[in-house]
Structures are given as structure tokens and as C-alpha cells.
């Protein structure tokens, strides 16, 4: 008897239950396209890259027999391991400079400009250089920084220097200048956004409690803008760590970043070695982002 | 203690404060009532020193504060919407002024902790020290804002619509607590509000502001019983106001006229309080009282009282308030005409400038003196 009742009850419930499943799990359906996309084009390629980095590479061919040879080559070669150190050094310098140049600009736009329209106009102005192609922006530095470039000519004509400064182009300096110019706006945007969200009344309250402007900046404004700094730093870090075009165009092949090595290795069909560097870059970026996210709890702030 | 002498301040070309003088006494609760745009928030900003008056002086115990910046004035300001520091805990918020002020910061951390704990206990927040301000309720945030200001021991504490962001229940509770906290510390509170009930309930003295001027400064019960100006009566939201003119023994408003108290002239506004009107069947009003015919429209039940709405011949609405502790609820016939009456001694009259006409409505005995 009991079984009969259960069965009929199950029959009645079935269509309703199916509909309810769709209702309850709508978020699963919404997530599905994104998850499939990430699996196909991010997770699987990443695993594939790790796998390929252990393949055996001969001069003209690559075969799927697993070996550590490419990894050993990377860490035992001064050129390649040096490229890792150069990448890290240039990344840190560019990150510091984009912060030092970008923060005051963001402070001005986000805090001192009270008119929202003007704020938007100023932020858009920061993005205007992006209306020209990346390559043009980078190559435009050559006539600026060269031996006979605009900067050297100007300094000479004003009598500041007698001989042209040689170190401006085709050195670390030119690569750093180029990268800072391109990426500083990614620091300005998020910080200006966070600063603009600070309620003016909070600053008034701090002032009324007797704090000086410097204390207010140190204890209120900077901590509240920190999520913006972290987001900006993540943007800049991810882009600088994977950079190859700026250094190729402005270093005259003297500064080799990990990105440049991947380009040459892929160019000469050395897939396994390129994969090794790819894995190392991915790990470095992962570490950098983890450390940055430790500084501030983004989820709580946004 | 604090004297404001002839303050003037224009904002966008319009006068926000126009010749305002005010005396704030030691150890008192002063409420400022005014509609939005009356200049009440501006007045607080001028007292705090966030804004500078175009003209006038402000003196604390005889010393001018005009050239002193905000933080040197010894005046605390609890801002509207609290303005707590969102990235700090309750204790750090309250400690901010002690730790970081330019003048005599408290460097001994144990002293800071002790004073913060004492203040939090006073405002009833002990045990919440380590919570972030985003994790506490609206009423608790209000207390944190208050504690943050009071812990710096200001001589005067300014509160800009402190109860505005709270729901009705909390509002009633905080009303009592604010008074108790103030008494316990002996600090002068200057409390700005747009709510007439709050203004009447809170203050030792009440200032009614309109268009940048103080219309009346007095005890709340005096202001309520004898508004000094037509605008004050309007803001108190407790008076039926008729506009018109005096013709002989009658006050004429539109097509209708009502009786005036004896020996009155020059009245342009006629006011009678909601709760001083009686309702009668047509023709049943006793003689010797002011009376008027009006059509019953509707009623509103407010728990302890009923408000009845009547319409005069010209379309003007008259409110009659009856407390259920003194009257049985009455059912009137919708659309029927009734007679409303009131004691002529309760009538308030104002002249063309809105000033109260003094002594005219008083008893014959007083006039004989």
C-alpha cells in the first residue's frame, strides 16, 4: 500500500520538481557558457603548456617523451635565468614609477576635482594616447630618446649638456620610460575611482577631530584608496611581466625579457623551451597577484 | 558661553544667514528647528569654522573664534550620516581624535584605551570595540559618531540632524539617551533638526530659524504655547492658520469671517491650535466662542488620537485633533456641515509682517494693569 502511494506521489511531483530544478539552479545555467569557455581556452591550454614543457626537443622536431632537459637548460643558463631576473627588476621599477607618478594624478582627479563631469573628462584625457596604435606609441620614443633625438637636442641647445646622453635609447632606461608611459594610466584609473568614492564628510570629520592634512592622508585617504592601488598594481604587473614589444622596439635587443625569449623560441619552433618559460611566467604572475591580494581584501572593499 | 553676534553669510548670492545673533549657554541642550533651506546646517558649519561668515563675530567665553581653525575651537561636530571611518574598528574610530589631533595628542596608548572604553560604556557600546563600523546597526553607528566627538572633550557639541537616519523606534530611544549622555558629561549640545516633535522633545531651549534669522528663542513649551511669529506657528505644524484682514470686530478670510478676541486690530493671520477646537452639530455651538461652519471630509486614526479634516467654504482645510484619553471617538457624516468652535482666549494673531500681536488676546484683568 505504502509503495503505491509513494509512486503516485512521485509521478505528480516529477514535472513540478523538474521546473523547480531549473528555477533553483538558474545560476548554474548562467555560469555554464563562461565555465566552458574558461575550460577550453584557459585551463586545458595551461595544463597542455605544463605538459609540453616536459617534452623532448631536438633541433628540428619535438616528441612527447617526458624529460627535464628544457627545465635544466633554463636554470643552468645565465642568459635565460638572467632574463628572469631582468624581467623582475624592470617590473619592480616600472611598478614603483607608475605608482609614484600615477598616485598624485589620481589624487588630483579623484579628490581635488569635485565636479563629476570634469573628473570623467580628465580620466578620458588620460586614455587618449590609447587611440593610437601600441606600436606607434612605442616607436615614437625613438626620435625622442635617440642620440640625435629631441631630448638630447634640446638639452644641448639649452647648454645643459655638451655631449648627447648615450644611455637614453637602447638601454634599460628607454624600456622603462616606454613602459611607464604606456601603463601609468592603468594605475591612475582604479586609484582615482576609489578616491572619488570617499565621502567628503569623512575628511571633514577627521579635520574637526583635529587631525592635520598629512595625518588625514596617512590614516584615512591612503588606506581607503589601497584597494585601487592593488587593482592598479595587478593590471600593471600582469601586463609588464608579459611584455616583449616595448623592449624589442626600444632596447635594440639588448634587454631580453622572458616575453622576448618566448617570441624567439616559438619563432624557431622550440615549443618545449617556450613552454618552460610560459610556465615560469604564469607562476611568477600567480605569486605576484597572491601577494598583492594579501595586502587588502578586495572582496570586502568593492 | 558662546555668543554669535550678527552673523551674515551669503551662499551662491543668496543670504543663507541674515543677521543672526544667538547666545548658547553653558551646560544646556539647545535645539535649532527650521525647514530645509532655513540656514540651520550653514549655521552649524559657521560655528564649527568649516565656513567663515561674511560679517559678524563668534566668541567663546569672550574670546573671538573667528580666526581659529575648526580643530582649535574646542567645538565637536557630529556630522549628518555620521561620517565614520569605514576602514576602522569602532574603537579606532573613537580613538582617532585622541591619537591623531595636532594639539596635545594622547601618546600614551593605555590612556587612549582607557578613555575610549569609558566613552563607549557611556554611550552603551561596551563590548563592540573590535567590530568594524560596517558590521553594526544604524543606532550603534550614531553612538560611535557621538562617542568619537565627545571623547575629545569639546566645550560644545554640534549635532546635524543626528536622528535623521534612524527609524522611528530608535529615534524615540535615542532622544532620551542623547539627553542622558549630555547630562552625564555636562557638555552643551546644539542640535539641528527639521522635525518639530524632535525639537520640542529634546531641548532645554528651542531656536526657530527661518530664512537665516532666529524667529524665536525660548523654552519649547513657551514656543509651543505662544509662537512669536506666524512662521513659527507654521513650522510647529500644530496650528490652523487663516490669512485675511481685520474688519471691525471680525476677522475676514475669503468669503467667511470669524470672531476676534476683544479690542483687536491689525491682524493679518489668525491661528488656532488643532487640539483647541470643538466640533458641534450645525447651530449647536455655544455663544461667546469663535465659531465657523465647515464640511467634514475625512479622519485619520493615530493610535492615541484622531485627526478630523474639515473644509471651509473657500476650500481651506482645517484640522481638529482629539485625544482619545479625553474624548470618545466620534463618527462624523462625510460631506455634512458641522460647526467648529474655540475659546477666543486661545486665538493667536499675527500682523502683516508675521509678528505676534502681543497682549491683545490676553485677559481683561491683565489689560486693567
PDB file of C-alpha atoms in Angstrom, chain A residues 14-295:
ATOM      1  CA  UNK A  14       8.085  14.863 -11.098  1.00  0.00           C
ATOM      2  CA  UNK A  15       7.207  17.660 -13.591  1.00  0.00           C
ATOM      3  CA  UNK A  16       6.984  20.249 -10.817  1.00  0.00           C
ATOM      4  CA  UNK A  17      10.324  19.123  -9.451  1.00  0.00           C
ATOM      5  CA  UNK A  18      11.895  19.485 -12.902  1.00  0.00           C
ATOM      6  CA  UNK A  19      10.661  23.024 -13.230  1.00  0.00           C
ATOM      7  CA  UNK A  20      11.815  23.830  -9.709  1.00  0.00           C
ATOM      8  CA  UNK A  21      15.262  22.488 -10.527  1.00  0.00           C
ATOM      9  CA  UNK A  22      15.508  24.986 -13.370  1.00  0.00           C
ATOM     10  CA  UNK A  23      14.363  27.778 -11.057  1.00  0.00           C
ATOM     11  CA  UNK A  24      16.712  26.873  -8.242  1.00  0.00           C
ATOM     12  CA  UNK A  25      19.723  26.301 -10.445  1.00  0.00           C
ATOM     13  CA  UNK A  26      19.332  29.210 -12.804  1.00  0.00           C
ATOM     14  CA  UNK A  27      22.749  30.451 -11.691  1.00  0.00           C
ATOM     15  CA  UNK A  28      24.296  27.170 -12.921  1.00  0.00           C
ATOM     16  CA  UNK A  29      22.851  27.750 -16.385  1.00  0.00           C
ATOM     17  CA  UNK A  30      24.071  31.321 -16.355  1.00  0.00           C
ATOM     18  CA  UNK A  31      27.561  30.213 -15.368  1.00  0.00           C
ATOM     19  CA  UNK A  32      27.798  27.414 -17.899  1.00  0.00           C
ATOM     20  CA  UNK A  33      28.977  29.346 -21.006  1.00  0.00           C
ATOM     21  CA  UNK A  34      31.685  31.094 -19.008  1.00  0.00           C
ATOM     22  CA  UNK A  35      32.875  27.884 -17.378  1.00  0.00           C
ATOM     23  CA  UNK A  36      33.030  26.055 -20.714  1.00  0.00           C
ATOM     24  CA  UNK A  37      34.931  28.944 -22.258  1.00  0.00           C
ATOM     25  CA  UNK A  38      37.457  29.055 -19.402  1.00  0.00           C
ATOM     26  CA  UNK A  39      37.935  25.281 -19.506  1.00  0.00           C
ATOM     27  CA  UNK A  40      38.521  25.188 -23.254  1.00  0.00           C
ATOM     28  CA  UNK A  41      40.683  28.248 -23.608  1.00  0.00           C
ATOM     29  CA  UNK A  42      42.365  28.690 -20.238  1.00  0.00           C
ATOM     30  CA  UNK A  43      42.531  25.565 -18.070  1.00  0.00           C
ATOM     31  CA  UNK A  44      43.223  22.994 -20.810  1.00  0.00           C
ATOM     32  CA  UNK A  45      45.834  25.160 -22.610  1.00  0.00           C
ATOM     33  CA  UNK A  46      47.543  25.814 -19.261  1.00  0.00           C
ATOM     34  CA  UNK A  47      47.742  22.097 -18.488  1.00  0.00           C
ATOM     35  CA  UNK A  48      48.896  21.491 -22.035  1.00  0.00           C
ATOM     36  CA  UNK A  49      51.653  24.069 -21.600  1.00  0.00           C
ATOM     37  CA  UNK A  50      52.884  22.381 -18.414  1.00  0.00           C
ATOM     38  CA  UNK A  51      52.802  19.028 -20.230  1.00  0.00           C
ATOM     39  CA  UNK A  52      54.650  20.281 -23.326  1.00  0.00           C
ATOM     40  CA  UNK A  53      57.379  21.825 -21.168  1.00  0.00           C
ATOM     41  CA  UNK A  54      58.471  18.253 -20.322  1.00  0.00           C
ATOM     42  CA  UNK A  55      58.614  17.078 -23.955  1.00  0.00           C
ATOM     43  CA  UNK A  56      61.858  16.210 -25.669  1.00  0.00           C
ATOM     44  CA  UNK A  57      63.102  18.884 -28.014  1.00  0.00           C
ATOM     45  CA  UNK A  58      65.618  18.148 -30.793  1.00  0.00           C
ATOM     46  CA  UNK A  59      66.829  20.750 -33.293  1.00  0.00           C
ATOM     47  CA  UNK A  60      64.047  20.269 -35.819  1.00  0.00           C
ATOM     48  CA  UNK A  61      61.465  18.151 -34.054  1.00  0.00           C
ATOM     49  CA  UNK A  62      59.602  17.743 -30.802  1.00  0.00           C
ATOM     50  CA  UNK A  63      58.456  14.398 -29.395  1.00  0.00           C
ATOM     51  CA  UNK A  64      56.218  13.620 -26.405  1.00  0.00           C
ATOM     52  CA  UNK A  65      58.813  11.643 -24.426  1.00  0.00           C
ATOM     53  CA  UNK A  66      58.975  13.242 -20.999  1.00  0.00           C
ATOM     54  CA  UNK A  67      62.279  14.812 -19.948  1.00  0.00           C
ATOM     55  CA  UNK A  68      63.546  17.560 -17.615  1.00  0.00           C
ATOM     56  CA  UNK A  69      66.068  18.804 -20.198  1.00  0.00           C
ATOM     57  CA  UNK A  70      64.367  22.099 -21.062  1.00  0.00           C
ATOM     58  CA  UNK A  71      63.944  22.939 -17.374  1.00  0.00           C
ATOM     59  CA  UNK A  72      67.589  22.176 -16.635  1.00  0.00           C
ATOM     60  CA  UNK A  73      68.669  24.331 -19.593  1.00  0.00           C
ATOM     61  CA  UNK A  74      66.633  27.278 -18.314  1.00  0.00           C
ATOM     62  CA  UNK A  75      68.015  27.270 -14.792  1.00  0.00           C
ATOM     63  CA  UNK A  76      71.606  26.496 -15.793  1.00  0.00           C
ATOM     64  CA  UNK A  77      71.886  29.170 -18.488  1.00  0.00           C
ATOM     65  CA  UNK A  78      72.959  32.654 -17.456  1.00  0.00           C
ATOM     66  CA  UNK A  79      71.146  34.128 -20.462  1.00  0.00           C
ATOM     67  CA  UNK A  80      67.798  32.586 -19.644  1.00  0.00           C
ATOM     68  CA  UNK A  81      67.892  32.806 -15.858  1.00  0.00           C
ATOM     69  CA  UNK A  82      69.267  36.324 -16.295  1.00  0.00           C
ATOM     70  CA  UNK A  83      66.213  37.167 -18.386  1.00  0.00           C
ATOM     71  CA  UNK A  84      64.032  36.160 -15.442  1.00  0.00           C
ATOM     72  CA  UNK A  85      65.992  38.483 -13.141  1.00  0.00           C
ATOM     73  CA  UNK A  86      65.861  41.336 -15.707  1.00  0.00           C
ATOM     74  CA  UNK A  87      62.117  40.865 -16.057  1.00  0.00           C
ATOM     75  CA  UNK A  88      61.637  41.032 -12.292  1.00  0.00           C
ATOM     76  CA  UNK A  89      63.925  44.083 -11.971  1.00  0.00           C
ATOM     77  CA  UNK A  90      62.206  46.039 -14.753  1.00  0.00           C
ATOM     78  CA  UNK A  91      58.776  45.033 -13.442  1.00  0.00           C
ATOM     79  CA  UNK A  92      59.570  46.347  -9.939  1.00  0.00           C
ATOM     80  CA  UNK A  93      60.978  49.638 -11.272  1.00  0.00           C
ATOM     81  CA  UNK A  94      58.028  50.181 -13.623  1.00  0.00           C
ATOM     82  CA  UNK A  95      55.559  49.287 -10.859  1.00  0.00           C
ATOM     83  CA  UNK A  96      57.178  51.752  -8.451  1.00  0.00           C
ATOM     84  CA  UNK A  97      57.293  54.531 -11.063  1.00  0.00           C
ATOM     85  CA  UNK A  98      53.708  54.055 -12.248  1.00  0.00           C
ATOM     86  CA  UNK A  99      52.644  54.261  -8.587  1.00  0.00           C
ATOM     87  CA  UNK A 100      54.749  57.345  -7.816  1.00  0.00           C
ATOM     88  CA  UNK A 101      53.601  59.165 -10.957  1.00  0.00           C
ATOM     89  CA  UNK A 102      50.073  57.809 -11.028  1.00  0.00           C
ATOM     90  CA  UNK A 103      49.043  58.350  -7.392  1.00  0.00           C
ATOM     91  CA  UNK A 104      49.348  62.166  -7.343  1.00  0.00           C
ATOM     92  CA  UNK A 105      47.463  62.364 -10.643  1.00  0.00           C
ATOM     93  CA  UNK A 106      44.734  60.103  -9.270  1.00  0.00           C
ATOM     94  CA  UNK A 107      44.677  62.138  -6.049  1.00  0.00           C
ATOM     95  CA  UNK A 108      44.096  65.289  -8.067  1.00  0.00           C
ATOM     96  CA  UNK A 109      41.388  63.789 -10.264  1.00  0.00           C
ATOM     97  CA  UNK A 110      39.617  61.748  -7.605  1.00  0.00           C
ATOM     98  CA  UNK A 111      39.784  64.049  -4.605  1.00  0.00           C
ATOM     99  CA  UNK A 112      40.532  67.626  -5.575  1.00  0.00           C
ATOM    100  CA  UNK A 113      38.324  67.832  -8.661  1.00  0.00           C
ATOM    101  CA  UNK A 114      34.825  67.880  -7.201  1.00  0.00           C
ATOM    102  CA  UNK A 115      32.905  68.240 -10.443  1.00  0.00           C
ATOM    103  CA  UNK A 116      31.974  64.735 -11.651  1.00  0.00           C
ATOM    104  CA  UNK A 117      31.891  65.750 -15.318  1.00  0.00           C
ATOM    105  CA  UNK A 118      35.352  67.259 -15.115  1.00  0.00           C
ATOM    106  CA  UNK A 119      36.560  64.077 -13.389  1.00  0.00           C
ATOM    107  CA  UNK A 120      35.313  61.975 -16.281  1.00  0.00           C
ATOM    108  CA  UNK A 121      36.841  64.335 -18.837  1.00  0.00           C
ATOM    109  CA  UNK A 122      40.226  64.180 -17.102  1.00  0.00           C
ATOM    110  CA  UNK A 123      40.140  60.375 -16.892  1.00  0.00           C
ATOM    111  CA  UNK A 124      39.261  60.130 -20.569  1.00  0.00           C
ATOM    112  CA  UNK A 125      42.132  62.511 -21.330  1.00  0.00           C
ATOM    113  CA  UNK A 126      44.467  60.005 -19.674  1.00  0.00           C
ATOM    114  CA  UNK A 127      43.256  57.358 -22.111  1.00  0.00           C
ATOM    115  CA  UNK A 128      43.627  59.481 -25.262  1.00  0.00           C
ATOM    116  CA  UNK A 129      47.153  58.117 -26.054  1.00  0.00           C
ATOM    117  CA  UNK A 130      45.474  54.723 -26.435  1.00  0.00           C
ATOM    118  CA  UNK A 131      43.671  55.980 -29.511  1.00  0.00           C
ATOM    119  CA  UNK A 132      46.926  55.478 -31.427  1.00  0.00           C
ATOM    120  CA  UNK A 133      48.365  52.043 -32.043  1.00  0.00           C
ATOM    121  CA  UNK A 134      50.606  50.444 -29.437  1.00  0.00           C
ATOM    122  CA  UNK A 135      53.466  50.160 -31.911  1.00  0.00           C
ATOM    123  CA  UNK A 136      53.327  53.841 -32.851  1.00  0.00           C
ATOM    124  CA  UNK A 137      53.323  54.861 -29.206  1.00  0.00           C
ATOM    125  CA  UNK A 138      56.406  52.764 -28.544  1.00  0.00           C
ATOM    126  CA  UNK A 139      58.276  53.691 -31.712  1.00  0.00           C
ATOM    127  CA  UNK A 140      57.551  57.382 -31.145  1.00  0.00           C
ATOM    128  CA  UNK A 141      60.037  57.213 -28.269  1.00  0.00           C
ATOM    129  CA  UNK A 142      62.903  56.513 -30.678  1.00  0.00           C
ATOM    130  CA  UNK A 143      63.087  60.010 -32.222  1.00  0.00           C
ATOM    131  CA  UNK A 144      62.602  61.380 -28.700  1.00  0.00           C
ATOM    132  CA  UNK A 145      65.352  59.428 -26.936  1.00  0.00           C
ATOM    133  CA  UNK A 146      67.967  58.803 -29.677  1.00  0.00           C
ATOM    134  CA  UNK A 147      71.484  60.289 -29.894  1.00  0.00           C
ATOM    135  CA  UNK A 148      70.127  62.939 -32.233  1.00  0.00           C
ATOM    136  CA  UNK A 149      66.706  62.776 -30.581  1.00  0.00           C
ATOM    137  CA  UNK A 150      64.508  65.581 -29.354  1.00  0.00           C
ATOM    138  CA  UNK A 151      65.604  65.333 -25.724  1.00  0.00           C
ATOM    139  CA  UNK A 152      69.323  65.329 -26.463  1.00  0.00           C
ATOM    140  CA  UNK A 153      68.987  68.183 -28.972  1.00  0.00           C
ATOM    141  CA  UNK A 154      67.012  70.271 -26.537  1.00  0.00           C
ATOM    142  CA  UNK A 155      69.397  69.720 -23.645  1.00  0.00           C
ATOM    143  CA  UNK A 156      72.354  70.530 -25.925  1.00  0.00           C
ATOM    144  CA  UNK A 157      70.790  73.696 -27.288  1.00  0.00           C
ATOM    145  CA  UNK A 158      69.980  74.912 -23.799  1.00  0.00           C
ATOM    146  CA  UNK A 159      73.575  74.190 -22.878  1.00  0.00           C
ATOM    147  CA  UNK A 160      72.697  71.724 -20.113  1.00  0.00           C
ATOM    148  CA  UNK A 161      74.959  69.056 -21.642  1.00  0.00           C
ATOM    149  CA  UNK A 162      77.841  69.160 -24.125  1.00  0.00           C
ATOM    150  CA  UNK A 163      77.750  65.584 -25.410  1.00  0.00           C
ATOM    151  CA  UNK A 164      74.495  63.731 -26.207  1.00  0.00           C
ATOM    152  CA  UNK A 165      73.441  61.316 -23.451  1.00  0.00           C
ATOM    153  CA  UNK A 166      74.059  57.838 -24.874  1.00  0.00           C
ATOM    154  CA  UNK A 167      72.143  55.855 -22.284  1.00  0.00           C
ATOM    155  CA  UNK A 168      68.696  57.197 -23.233  1.00  0.00           C
ATOM    156  CA  UNK A 169      67.932  54.815 -26.099  1.00  0.00           C
ATOM    157  CA  UNK A 170      68.562  51.072 -26.433  1.00  0.00           C
ATOM    158  CA  UNK A 171      69.058  50.580 -22.687  1.00  0.00           C
ATOM    159  CA  UNK A 172      67.009  49.636 -19.619  1.00  0.00           C
ATOM    160  CA  UNK A 173      66.158  53.309 -19.283  1.00  0.00           C
ATOM    161  CA  UNK A 174      64.368  53.549 -22.619  1.00  0.00           C
ATOM    162  CA  UNK A 175      62.432  50.342 -21.929  1.00  0.00           C
ATOM    163  CA  UNK A 176      61.384  51.623 -18.511  1.00  0.00           C
ATOM    164  CA  UNK A 177      60.395  55.051 -19.871  1.00  0.00           C
ATOM    165  CA  UNK A 178      58.340  53.432 -22.630  1.00  0.00           C
ATOM    166  CA  UNK A 179      56.560  51.030 -20.271  1.00  0.00           C
ATOM    167  CA  UNK A 180      55.811  53.642 -17.610  1.00  0.00           C
ATOM    168  CA  UNK A 181      54.289  55.940 -20.211  1.00  0.00           C
ATOM    169  CA  UNK A 182      52.070  53.191 -21.565  1.00  0.00           C
ATOM    170  CA  UNK A 183      50.963  51.591 -18.301  1.00  0.00           C
ATOM    171  CA  UNK A 184      50.711  54.516 -15.863  1.00  0.00           C
ATOM    172  CA  UNK A 185      47.083  55.089 -16.836  1.00  0.00           C
ATOM    173  CA  UNK A 186      46.155  51.628 -15.538  1.00  0.00           C
ATOM    174  CA  UNK A 187      47.360  52.802 -12.143  1.00  0.00           C
ATOM    175  CA  UNK A 188      45.576  56.166 -12.311  1.00  0.00           C
ATOM    176  CA  UNK A 189      42.133  54.767 -13.184  1.00  0.00           C
ATOM    177  CA  UNK A 190      41.450  52.389 -10.269  1.00  0.00           C
ATOM    178  CA  UNK A 191      43.015  54.706  -7.676  1.00  0.00           C
ATOM    179  CA  UNK A 192      41.061  57.748  -8.899  1.00  0.00           C
ATOM    180  CA  UNK A 193      37.910  55.623  -8.777  1.00  0.00           C
ATOM    181  CA  UNK A 194      38.492  54.614  -5.142  1.00  0.00           C
ATOM    182  CA  UNK A 195      39.404  58.172  -4.130  1.00  0.00           C
ATOM    183  CA  UNK A 196      36.297  59.580  -5.775  1.00  0.00           C
ATOM    184  CA  UNK A 197      34.192  57.246  -3.618  1.00  0.00           C
ATOM    185  CA  UNK A 198      35.496  58.702  -0.361  1.00  0.00           C
ATOM    186  CA  UNK A 199      32.738  60.723   1.304  1.00  0.00           C
ATOM    187  CA  UNK A 200      33.859  64.305   1.814  1.00  0.00           C
ATOM    188  CA  UNK A 201      32.136  64.285   5.203  1.00  0.00           C
ATOM    189  CA  UNK A 202      34.664  61.709   6.448  1.00  0.00           C
ATOM    190  CA  UNK A 203      37.510  64.086   5.725  1.00  0.00           C
ATOM    191  CA  UNK A 204      35.610  66.940   7.354  1.00  0.00           C
ATOM    192  CA  UNK A 205      35.034  64.765  10.413  1.00  0.00           C
ATOM    193  CA  UNK A 206      38.739  63.921  10.654  1.00  0.00           C
ATOM    194  CA  UNK A 207      39.637  67.590  10.340  1.00  0.00           C
ATOM    195  CA  UNK A 208      37.111  68.524  13.017  1.00  0.00           C
ATOM    196  CA  UNK A 209      38.691  65.937  15.326  1.00  0.00           C
ATOM    197  CA  UNK A 210      41.913  67.904  14.955  1.00  0.00           C
ATOM    198  CA  UNK A 211      43.995  65.830  12.546  1.00  0.00           C
ATOM    199  CA  UNK A 212      46.464  67.546  10.219  1.00  0.00           C
ATOM    200  CA  UNK A 213      46.212  67.158   6.448  1.00  0.00           C
ATOM    201  CA  UNK A 214      49.164  64.739   6.424  1.00  0.00           C
ATOM    202  CA  UNK A 215      47.618  62.587   9.167  1.00  0.00           C
ATOM    203  CA  UNK A 216      44.309  62.572   7.318  1.00  0.00           C
ATOM    204  CA  UNK A 217      46.085  61.400   4.183  1.00  0.00           C
ATOM    205  CA  UNK A 218      48.086  58.765   6.030  1.00  0.00           C
ATOM    206  CA  UNK A 219      45.286  57.378   8.215  1.00  0.00           C
ATOM    207  CA  UNK A 220      42.146  57.927   6.137  1.00  0.00           C
ATOM    208  CA  UNK A 221      42.697  58.717   2.475  1.00  0.00           C
ATOM    209  CA  UNK A 222      45.554  56.352   1.662  1.00  0.00           C
ATOM    210  CA  UNK A 223      44.092  53.292   3.451  1.00  0.00           C
ATOM    211  CA  UNK A 224      40.750  53.884   1.720  1.00  0.00           C
ATOM    212  CA  UNK A 225      42.450  54.126  -1.698  1.00  0.00           C
ATOM    213  CA  UNK A 226      44.520  50.971  -1.122  1.00  0.00           C
ATOM    214  CA  UNK A 227      42.132  48.647  -2.995  1.00  0.00           C
ATOM    215  CA  UNK A 228      42.567  50.919  -6.019  1.00  0.00           C
ATOM    216  CA  UNK A 229      46.344  50.753  -5.649  1.00  0.00           C
ATOM    217  CA  UNK A 230      46.209  46.958  -5.519  1.00  0.00           C
ATOM    218  CA  UNK A 231      43.946  46.673  -8.554  1.00  0.00           C
ATOM    219  CA  UNK A 232      46.168  49.117 -10.472  1.00  0.00           C
ATOM    220  CA  UNK A 233      49.281  47.199  -9.416  1.00  0.00           C
ATOM    221  CA  UNK A 234      47.745  43.932 -10.623  1.00  0.00           C
ATOM    222  CA  UNK A 235      46.929  45.482 -14.015  1.00  0.00           C
ATOM    223  CA  UNK A 236      50.426  46.912 -14.407  1.00  0.00           C
ATOM    224  CA  UNK A 237      52.165  43.766 -13.120  1.00  0.00           C
ATOM    225  CA  UNK A 238      50.327  41.346 -15.371  1.00  0.00           C
ATOM    226  CA  UNK A 239      50.996  43.484 -18.440  1.00  0.00           C
ATOM    227  CA  UNK A 240      54.630  44.320 -17.688  1.00  0.00           C
ATOM    228  CA  UNK A 241      55.578  40.749 -16.776  1.00  0.00           C
ATOM    229  CA  UNK A 242      54.303  39.506 -20.129  1.00  0.00           C
ATOM    230  CA  UNK A 243      55.796  42.402 -22.124  1.00  0.00           C
ATOM    231  CA  UNK A 244      58.002  41.858 -25.171  1.00  0.00           C
ATOM    232  CA  UNK A 245      57.109  44.555 -27.740  1.00  0.00           C
ATOM    233  CA  UNK A 246      58.362  47.593 -25.828  1.00  0.00           C
ATOM    234  CA  UNK A 247      61.711  46.014 -25.041  1.00  0.00           C
ATOM    235  CA  UNK A 248      62.047  44.711 -28.615  1.00  0.00           C
ATOM    236  CA  UNK A 249      61.433  48.175 -30.050  1.00  0.00           C
ATOM    237  CA  UNK A 250      63.307  50.319 -27.531  1.00  0.00           C
ATOM    238  CA  UNK A 251      66.192  48.149 -26.313  1.00  0.00           C
ATOM    239  CA  UNK A 252      67.715  47.212 -29.645  1.00  0.00           C
ATOM    240  CA  UNK A 253      67.584  43.573 -28.487  1.00  0.00           C
ATOM    241  CA  UNK A 254      69.922  44.375 -25.613  1.00  0.00           C
ATOM    242  CA  UNK A 255      67.272  43.923 -22.926  1.00  0.00           C
ATOM    243  CA  UNK A 256      65.791  40.442 -23.059  1.00  0.00           C
ATOM    244  CA  UNK A 257      62.662  39.878 -21.050  1.00  0.00           C
ATOM    245  CA  UNK A 258      61.012  36.471 -20.640  1.00  0.00           C
ATOM    246  CA  UNK A 259      58.436  37.584 -23.207  1.00  0.00           C
ATOM    247  CA  UNK A 260      61.149  38.239 -25.786  1.00  0.00           C
ATOM    248  CA  UNK A 261      62.627  34.774 -25.240  1.00  0.00           C
ATOM    249  CA  UNK A 262      59.240  33.125 -25.738  1.00  0.00           C
ATOM    250  CA  UNK A 263      58.889  35.014 -29.045  1.00  0.00           C
ATOM    251  CA  UNK A 264      62.324  33.875 -30.320  1.00  0.00           C
ATOM    252  CA  UNK A 265      61.884  30.294 -29.139  1.00  0.00           C
ATOM    253  CA  UNK A 266      58.448  29.983 -30.737  1.00  0.00           C
ATOM    254  CA  UNK A 267      59.917  31.612 -33.865  1.00  0.00           C
ATOM    255  CA  UNK A 268      62.486  28.831 -34.102  1.00  0.00           C
ATOM    256  CA  UNK A 269      59.858  26.190 -33.260  1.00  0.00           C
ATOM    257  CA  UNK A 270      61.398  25.356 -29.843  1.00  0.00           C
ATOM    258  CA  UNK A 271      57.993  24.682 -28.289  1.00  0.00           C
ATOM    259  CA  UNK A 272      59.185  22.800 -25.219  1.00  0.00           C
ATOM    260  CA  UNK A 273      61.516  25.563 -24.120  1.00  0.00           C
ATOM    261  CA  UNK A 274      58.925  28.249 -24.805  1.00  0.00           C
ATOM    262  CA  UNK A 275      56.527  26.219 -22.655  1.00  0.00           C
ATOM    263  CA  UNK A 276      59.040  26.174 -19.767  1.00  0.00           C
ATOM    264  CA  UNK A 277      59.231  29.964 -19.818  1.00  0.00           C
ATOM    265  CA  UNK A 278      55.466  30.182 -20.151  1.00  0.00           C
ATOM    266  CA  UNK A 279      55.044  28.084 -17.004  1.00  0.00           C
ATOM    267  CA  UNK A 280      57.589  30.171 -15.113  1.00  0.00           C
ATOM    268  CA  UNK A 281      55.876  33.443 -16.139  1.00  0.00           C
ATOM    269  CA  UNK A 282      52.492  32.085 -15.084  1.00  0.00           C
ATOM    270  CA  UNK A 283      53.855  31.042 -11.678  1.00  0.00           C
ATOM    271  CA  UNK A 284      55.512  34.443 -11.164  1.00  0.00           C
ATOM    272  CA  UNK A 285      52.270  36.264 -12.033  1.00  0.00           C
ATOM    273  CA  UNK A 286      50.304  33.978  -9.747  1.00  0.00           C
ATOM    274  CA  UNK A 287      52.677  34.745  -6.866  1.00  0.00           C
ATOM    275  CA  UNK A 288      52.582  38.486  -7.525  1.00  0.00           C
ATOM    276  CA  UNK A 289      48.785  38.569  -7.574  1.00  0.00           C
ATOM    277  CA  UNK A 290      48.558  36.452  -4.428  1.00  0.00           C
ATOM    278  CA  UNK A 291      50.902  38.778  -2.555  1.00  0.00           C
ATOM    279  CA  UNK A 292      49.045  41.880  -3.788  1.00  0.00           C
ATOM    280  CA  UNK A 293      45.694  40.436  -2.748  1.00  0.00           C
ATOM    281  CA  UNK A 294      47.110  39.721   0.699  1.00  0.00           C
ATOM    282  CA  UNK A 295      47.623  43.457   1.197  1.00  0.00           C
TER     283      UNK A 295
END
